[in-house]
Short mmCIF file of C-alpha atoms in Angstrom, two decimals:
data_model
loop_
_atom_site.label_atom_id
_atom_site.label_comp_id
_atom_site.label_asym_id
_atom_site.label_seq_id
_atom_site.Cartn_x
_atom_site.Cartn_y
_atom_site.Cartn_z
CA MET A 168 0.00 0.00 0.00
CA LEU A 169 2.84 2.39 0.83
CA ALA A 170 4.51 1.74 -2.53
CA VAL A 171 1.37 2.17 -4.63
CA SER A 172 0.53 5.37 -2.75
CA THR A 173 3.52 7.05 -4.41
CA ALA A 174 2.08 6.47 -7.88
CA SER A 175 -0.23 9.48 -8.19
CA THR A 176 2.43 11.97 -7.07
CA LEU A 177 5.09 10.47 -9.36
CA ILE A 178 2.61 10.49 -12.24
CA ARG A 179 1.75 14.14 -11.65
CA LEU A 180 5.46 15.02 -11.56
CA ALA A 181 6.09 13.13 -14.80
CA GLN A 182 3.02 14.67 -16.45
CA ALA A 183 4.57 18.12 -16.07
CA GLY A 184 6.44 17.31 -19.26
CA MET A 185 4.79 14.18 -20.69
CA ASP A 186 1.52 13.07 -22.23
CA PRO A 187 -0.54 10.82 -19.86
CA LEU A 188 -0.61 7.94 -22.37
CA ALA A 189 3.18 8.13 -22.72
CA VAL A 190 3.49 7.96 -18.93
CA ALA A 191 1.34 4.81 -18.86
CA ALA A 192 3.24 3.19 -21.74
CA TRP A 193 6.69 3.87 -20.32
CA ARG A 194 5.70 2.85 -16.79
CA LEU A 195 4.89 -0.67 -17.98
CA THR A 196 7.67 -0.83 -20.57
CA LEU A 197 10.41 0.08 -18.09
CA ALA A 198 9.00 -2.33 -15.50
CA SER A 199 8.96 -5.13 -18.10
CA LEU A 200 12.53 -4.41 -19.19
CA ILE A 201 13.72 -4.49 -15.58
CA LEU A 202 11.97 -7.84 -15.03
CA LEU A 203 13.19 -9.35 -18.33
CA PRO A 204 16.59 -10.67 -17.13
CA VAL A 205 14.99 -12.04 -13.95
CA ALA A 206 12.31 -13.85 -15.93
CA LEU A 207 14.80 -15.31 -18.42
CA ALA A 208 17.19 -16.41 -15.68
CA THR A 209 14.68 -17.95 -13.30
CA ARG A 210 11.37 -18.62 -15.07
CA ARG A 211 12.25 -19.50 -18.67
CA GLU A 212 10.93 -23.08 -18.42
CA GLU A 213 7.79 -22.00 -16.61
CA LEU A 214 6.99 -19.45 -19.32
CA ARG A 215 7.61 -22.02 -22.04
CA GLY A 216 5.28 -24.45 -20.31
CA LEU A 217 2.28 -22.13 -20.09
CA SER A 218 -0.85 -23.63 -21.63
CA ARG A 219 -2.93 -21.80 -24.22
CA ARG A 220 -5.54 -21.10 -21.55
CA GLU A 221 -2.92 -19.65 -19.20
CA TRP A 222 -1.50 -17.48 -21.96
CA GLY A 223 -5.00 -16.33 -22.84
CA LEU A 224 -5.73 -15.35 -19.25
CA ALA A 225 -2.36 -13.60 -18.92
CA LEU A 226 -2.99 -11.64 -22.12
CA GLY A 227 -6.46 -10.74 -20.87
CA ALA A 228 -5.05 -9.52 -17.56
CA GLY A 229 -2.45 -7.49 -19.45
CA ALA A 230 -5.12 -5.90 -21.62
CA LEU A 231 -7.17 -4.94 -18.56
CA LEU A 232 -4.05 -3.55 -16.89
CA ALA A 233 -3.38 -1.43 -19.98
CA VAL A 234 -6.92 -0.03 -19.84
CA HIS A 235 -6.56 0.55 -16.10
CA PHE A 236 -3.43 2.66 -16.45
CA ALA A 237 -4.48 4.46 -19.63
CA THR A 238 -7.72 5.66 -18.03
CA TRP A 239 -6.50 6.31 -14.50
CA ILE A 240 -3.29 8.14 -15.44
CA SER A 241 -5.29 10.27 -17.88
CA SER A 242 -7.73 11.10 -15.08
CA LEU A 243 -4.91 12.54 -12.97
CA ALA A 244 -4.38 15.20 -15.62
CA LEU A 245 -8.02 16.28 -15.36
CA THR A 246 -9.15 15.98 -11.73
CA THR A 247 -7.65 16.14 -8.24
CA VAL A 248 -5.42 13.42 -6.82
CA ALA A 249 -7.86 12.67 -4.00
CA ALA A 250 -10.90 12.28 -6.28
CA SER A 251 -8.99 10.23 -8.86
CA VAL A 252 -7.41 7.82 -6.40
CA VAL A 253 -10.65 7.35 -4.48
CA LEU A 254 -12.66 6.51 -7.59
CA VAL A 255 -10.05 4.14 -9.01
CA SER A 256 -9.92 2.42 -5.61
CA MET A 257 -13.62 1.54 -5.78
CA ASN A 258 -12.78 -1.77 -7.50
CA PRO A 259 -13.36 -3.86 -4.33
CA LEU A 260 -17.07 -3.30 -4.87
CA PHE A 261 -16.86 -4.98 -8.27
CA VAL A 262 -14.32 -7.60 -7.17
CA GLY A 263 -16.36 -8.62 -4.14
CA VAL A 264 -19.59 -9.10 -6.06
CA ILE A 265 -18.01 -10.85 -9.06
CA SER A 266 -15.87 -13.10 -6.84
CA HIS A 267 -18.94 -14.12 -4.88
CA LEU A 268 -21.05 -14.78 -7.98
CA PHE A 269 -18.54 -16.39 -10.33
CA LEU A 270 -15.47 -17.52 -8.36
CA ARG A 271 -17.40 -18.92 -5.39
CA GLU A 272 -15.36 -16.91 -2.91
CA ARG A 273 -17.45 -16.51 0.21
CA LEU A 274 -18.14 -12.92 1.20
CA ASN A 275 -18.23 -13.37 4.98
CA ARG A 276 -19.77 -10.86 7.36
CA PRO A 277 -16.54 -9.16 8.58
CA THR A 278 -15.38 -8.73 4.99
CA ALA A 279 -18.76 -7.32 3.95
CA VAL A 280 -18.81 -4.92 6.91
CA GLY A 281 -15.22 -3.86 6.26
CA LEU A 282 -16.01 -3.37 2.60
CA ALA A 283 -18.97 -1.18 3.52
CA PHE A 284 -16.84 0.97 5.85
CA ALA A 285 -14.15 1.37 3.21
CA LEU A 286 -16.55 2.21 0.43
CA VAL A 287 -18.32 4.79 2.58
CA GLY A 288 -14.95 6.30 3.45
CA SER A 289 -14.01 6.43 -0.22
CA ALA A 290 -17.32 8.09 -1.04
CA VAL A 291 -16.79 10.70 1.70
CA ILE A 292 -13.40 11.65 0.25
CA GLY A 293 -14.70 11.66 -3.30
CA LEU A 294 -17.80 13.71 -2.56
CA GLY A 295 -15.73 16.23 -0.63
CA ASP A 296 -13.30 16.66 -3.51
CA LEU A 297 -15.42 16.21 -6.64
CA GLY A 298 -14.61 19.16 -8.83
CA GLU A 299 -16.93 21.20 -10.96
CA GLY A 300 -16.52 21.62 -14.66
CA HIS A 301 -16.41 19.44 -17.76
CA HIS A 302 -12.76 18.40 -17.46
CA ARG A 303 -13.09 17.23 -13.86
CA PHE A 304 -16.24 15.28 -14.67
CA ILE A 305 -14.41 13.49 -17.50
CA GLY A 306 -11.48 12.85 -15.16
CA ASP A 307 -13.79 11.28 -12.59
CA LEU A 308 -15.32 9.00 -15.24
CA LEU A 309 -11.86 7.94 -16.41
CA ALA A 310 -10.84 7.11 -12.84
CA LEU A 311 -13.99 5.01 -12.40
CA ALA A 312 -13.19 3.18 -15.65
CA GLY A 313 -9.75 2.51 -14.20
CA GLY A 314 -11.39 0.96 -11.16
CA LEU A 315 -13.60 -1.29 -13.28
CA SER A 316 -10.72 -2.56 -15.41
CA GLY A 317 -8.56 -2.95 -12.31
CA ALA A 318 -11.19 -5.23 -10.78
CA GLY A 319 -11.00 -7.57 -13.77
CA TYR A 320 -7.20 -7.51 -13.63
CA PHE A 321 -7.19 -8.60 -9.98
CA LEU A 322 -9.78 -11.32 -10.54
CA ILE A 323 -7.76 -12.93 -13.34
CA GLY A 324 -4.64 -12.59 -11.21
CA ARG A 325 -6.35 -14.39 -8.33
CA ARG A 326 -6.95 -17.40 -10.60
CA LEU A 327 -3.59 -17.49 -12.39
CA ARG A 328 -1.51 -16.90 -9.28
CA GLN A 329 -2.75 -20.22 -7.86
CA ARG A 330 -0.74 -21.95 -10.60
CA LEU A 331 2.04 -19.55 -11.56
CA SER A 332 4.97 -18.06 -9.68
CA LEU A 333 5.03 -14.32 -9.11
CA VAL A 334 7.54 -13.55 -11.88
CA GLY A 335 5.95 -16.16 -14.14
CA TYR A 336 2.71 -14.21 -13.88
CA VAL A 337 3.67 -10.53 -13.73
CA PHE A 338 6.23 -10.62 -16.55
CA PRO A 339 3.83 -11.64 -19.35
CA VAL A 340 1.06 -9.47 -17.89
CA TYR A 341 3.19 -6.34 -17.57
CA GLY A 342 4.73 -7.06 -20.97
CA THR A 343 1.34 -7.39 -22.65
CA ALA A 344 0.16 -4.13 -21.11
CA ALA A 345 3.37 -2.39 -22.22
CA VAL A 346 3.02 -3.54 -25.84
CA LEU A 347 -0.65 -2.55 -26.02
CA LEU A 348 0.00 0.87 -24.51
CA MET A 349 2.95 1.52 -26.83
CA ILE A 350 0.83 0.56 -29.86
CA THR A 351 -2.03 2.77 -28.66
CA ALA A 352 0.32 5.70 -28.10
CA ALA A 353 1.81 5.26 -31.56
CA LEU A 354 -1.62 5.08 -33.22
CA ALA A 355 -2.69 8.19 -31.30
CA ARG A 356 0.53 9.91 -32.42
CA VAL A 357 1.55 10.57 -28.84
CA PRO A 358 5.26 11.49 -28.61
CA LEU A 359 7.22 8.78 -26.79
CA THR A 360 10.59 10.54 -26.80
CA GLY A 361 11.98 14.04 -26.52
CA TYR A 362 10.83 14.66 -22.96
CA PRO A 363 12.89 16.45 -20.25
CA ALA A 364 15.47 14.39 -18.37
CA VAL A 365 13.64 14.87 -15.08
CA SER A 366 10.54 13.23 -16.57
CA TRP A 367 12.55 10.07 -17.22
CA LEU A 368 13.69 10.07 -13.59
CA TRP A 369 10.06 10.16 -12.43
CA LEU A 370 9.21 7.40 -14.90
CA PHE A 371 12.00 5.18 -13.61
CA LEU A 372 10.85 5.67 -10.03
CA LEU A 373 7.27 5.03 -11.15
CA ALA A 374 8.28 1.73 -12.74
CA VAL A 375 10.30 0.58 -9.72
CA ILE A 376 8.34 1.73 -6.65
CA PRO A 377 4.60 1.53 -7.34
CA GLN A 378 4.82 -0.96 -10.22
CA ILE A 379 7.51 -3.56 -9.47
CA VAL A 380 7.33 -3.21 -5.68
CA GLY A 381 3.71 -2.13 -5.23
CA HIS A 382 1.72 -3.99 -7.87
CA SER A 383 3.92 -7.07 -7.67
CA SER A 384 3.36 -7.21 -3.91
CA LEU A 385 -0.39 -7.15 -4.53
CA ASN A 386 -0.01 -9.93 -7.09
CA TRP A 387 2.02 -11.93 -4.58
CA ALA A 388 -0.81 -11.52 -2.06
CA LEU A 389 -3.36 -12.84 -4.56
CA ARG A 390 -1.97 -16.33 -4.02
CA HIS A 391 -2.67 -16.18 -0.29
CA LEU A 392 -5.72 -13.91 0.05
CA THR A 393 -8.98 -13.42 -1.81
CA ALA A 394 -9.14 -10.84 -4.57
CA THR A 395 -11.65 -8.91 -2.47
CA TYR A 396 -9.30 -8.53 0.51
CA VAL A 397 -6.30 -7.65 -1.66
CA THR A 398 -8.21 -4.85 -3.38
CA LEU A 399 -9.73 -3.76 -0.07
CA SER A 400 -6.25 -3.26 1.36
CA VAL A 401 -5.46 -0.92 -1.53
CA LEU A 402 -8.24 1.36 -0.32
CA GLY A 403 -5.66 2.77 2.05
CA GLU A 404 -3.97 4.26 -1.02
CA PRO A 405 -6.12 7.43 -1.01
CA ILE A 406 -4.75 8.29 2.43
CA GLY A 407 -1.11 7.94 1.43
CA SER A 408 -1.67 9.57 -1.95
CA THR A 409 -3.47 12.54 -0.41
CA LEU A 410 -0.67 13.09 2.12
CA LEU A 411 2.01 12.88 -0.57
CA ALA A 412 0.06 15.28 -2.78
CA TRP A 413 -0.09 17.69 0.17
CA VAL A 414 3.68 17.58 0.68
CA PHE A 415 4.91 17.51 -2.93
CA LEU A 416 2.06 19.00 -4.96
CA GLN A 417 0.67 21.50 -2.42
CA GLU A 418 -2.78 19.83 -2.42
CA PRO A 419 -3.69 19.78 1.31
CA PRO A 420 -6.20 17.16 2.54
CA THR A 421 -9.72 18.33 3.25
CA LEU A 422 -11.85 17.47 6.26
CA ALA A 423 -13.61 14.93 4.04
CA ALA A 424 -10.27 13.26 3.29
CA ILE A 425 -9.47 12.97 6.99
CA VAL A 426 -12.90 11.56 7.93
CA GLY A 427 -12.99 9.24 4.93
CA GLY A 428 -9.47 8.04 5.63
CA ALA A 429 -10.45 7.03 9.16
CA LEU A 430 -13.39 5.03 7.79
CA ILE A 431 -11.15 3.32 5.24
CA LEU A 432 -8.63 2.25 7.88
CA THR A 433 -11.47 0.90 10.01
CA GLY A 434 -12.73 -1.11 7.07
CA ILE A 435 -9.31 -2.60 6.38
CA VAL A 436 -8.92 -3.70 10.01
CA VAL A 437 -12.40 -5.25 10.13
CA ALA A 438 -11.96 -7.06 6.82
CA GLY A 439 -8.50 -8.22 7.84
CA ARG A 440 -9.93 -9.96 10.87
CA GLY A 441 -12.47 -11.66 8.65
CA ALA A 442 -9.76 -12.85 6.26
CA GLU A 443 -7.70 -14.22 9.13
CA GLY A 444 -10.75 -16.04 10.46
#
C-alpha cells in the first residue's frame, strides 16, 4: 500500500512534461525491461510451459491492466489526486460481487462490513473533492473506468496466481500491457521521446516503486488472500496519496479526506480480521 501510494504523485510530476498515455506506456515498458533478465534467468521453463488457456488469461489480464493505467493516469491530468485515487480504488465493490457470484469466494460478514466501511470512506473523500466543470467530470469518469478494469485484472490474477509463480505471472502481464500501450500511443501519435530528463527520472521511479514493488506485492498476495481482501487493502492508497500530494504538490487534505481516511482504515482492520478467520 505504501509503494502504490507514491504512484499518483510520481505520475503528476512526470506529467509536467509528458503526455498521460506516454506515462502509462513507459511505466509498464520500463518495468517489463527491468523484469526481463529475472524472468529469463529464473522462469524461462515455466513461461515455455504455459498452456494456451494460461497465456489467454495472462494476455487478458495485461489488456485490462493497460486499460486501467491508460484511463487512470489520464484522469490525474483532469481531476484532483484525491478524487482520482478514491474513484479508481472503488474496485473492491466490483471484485467482491463478481468473486462471490462467479469464483465462489465466500463474502463473509466481517469482509462485507469492512467493505462497507471502506466504500463509505471512499465516497466521503470523493464527494468532498469532486470538482466542478467538464474536465473534472471526465477525469472522474476515467478514474472510475480505471477501477472497473482494475477489478477484472485482480480477478484474473487471483486465478492465475494459484498456478504460476510471481515472476511467471507478472512478466507476461506487464509485458502485454506495455506492448498494447505503446501501440495505442503510436496510433494516437503521442510522442514517446523528446521529454525532459527529469521526466525520465520520475518514470524510472514510477516503474520501480509503485509498479515492481507495489503492484507485484499485490499480485504476490493474490496467491494467499482473496481478490476482495487484496483490493480492499489498496483502499488505504487514497490516504497515502493525499498526504504525498499535500507535501509535494501543495494539495492539502480536506476534512472529508481525513474523515474518509479514518473510515477506510477501520474497514481494512475489520476485513483483515475476517480474512484471518
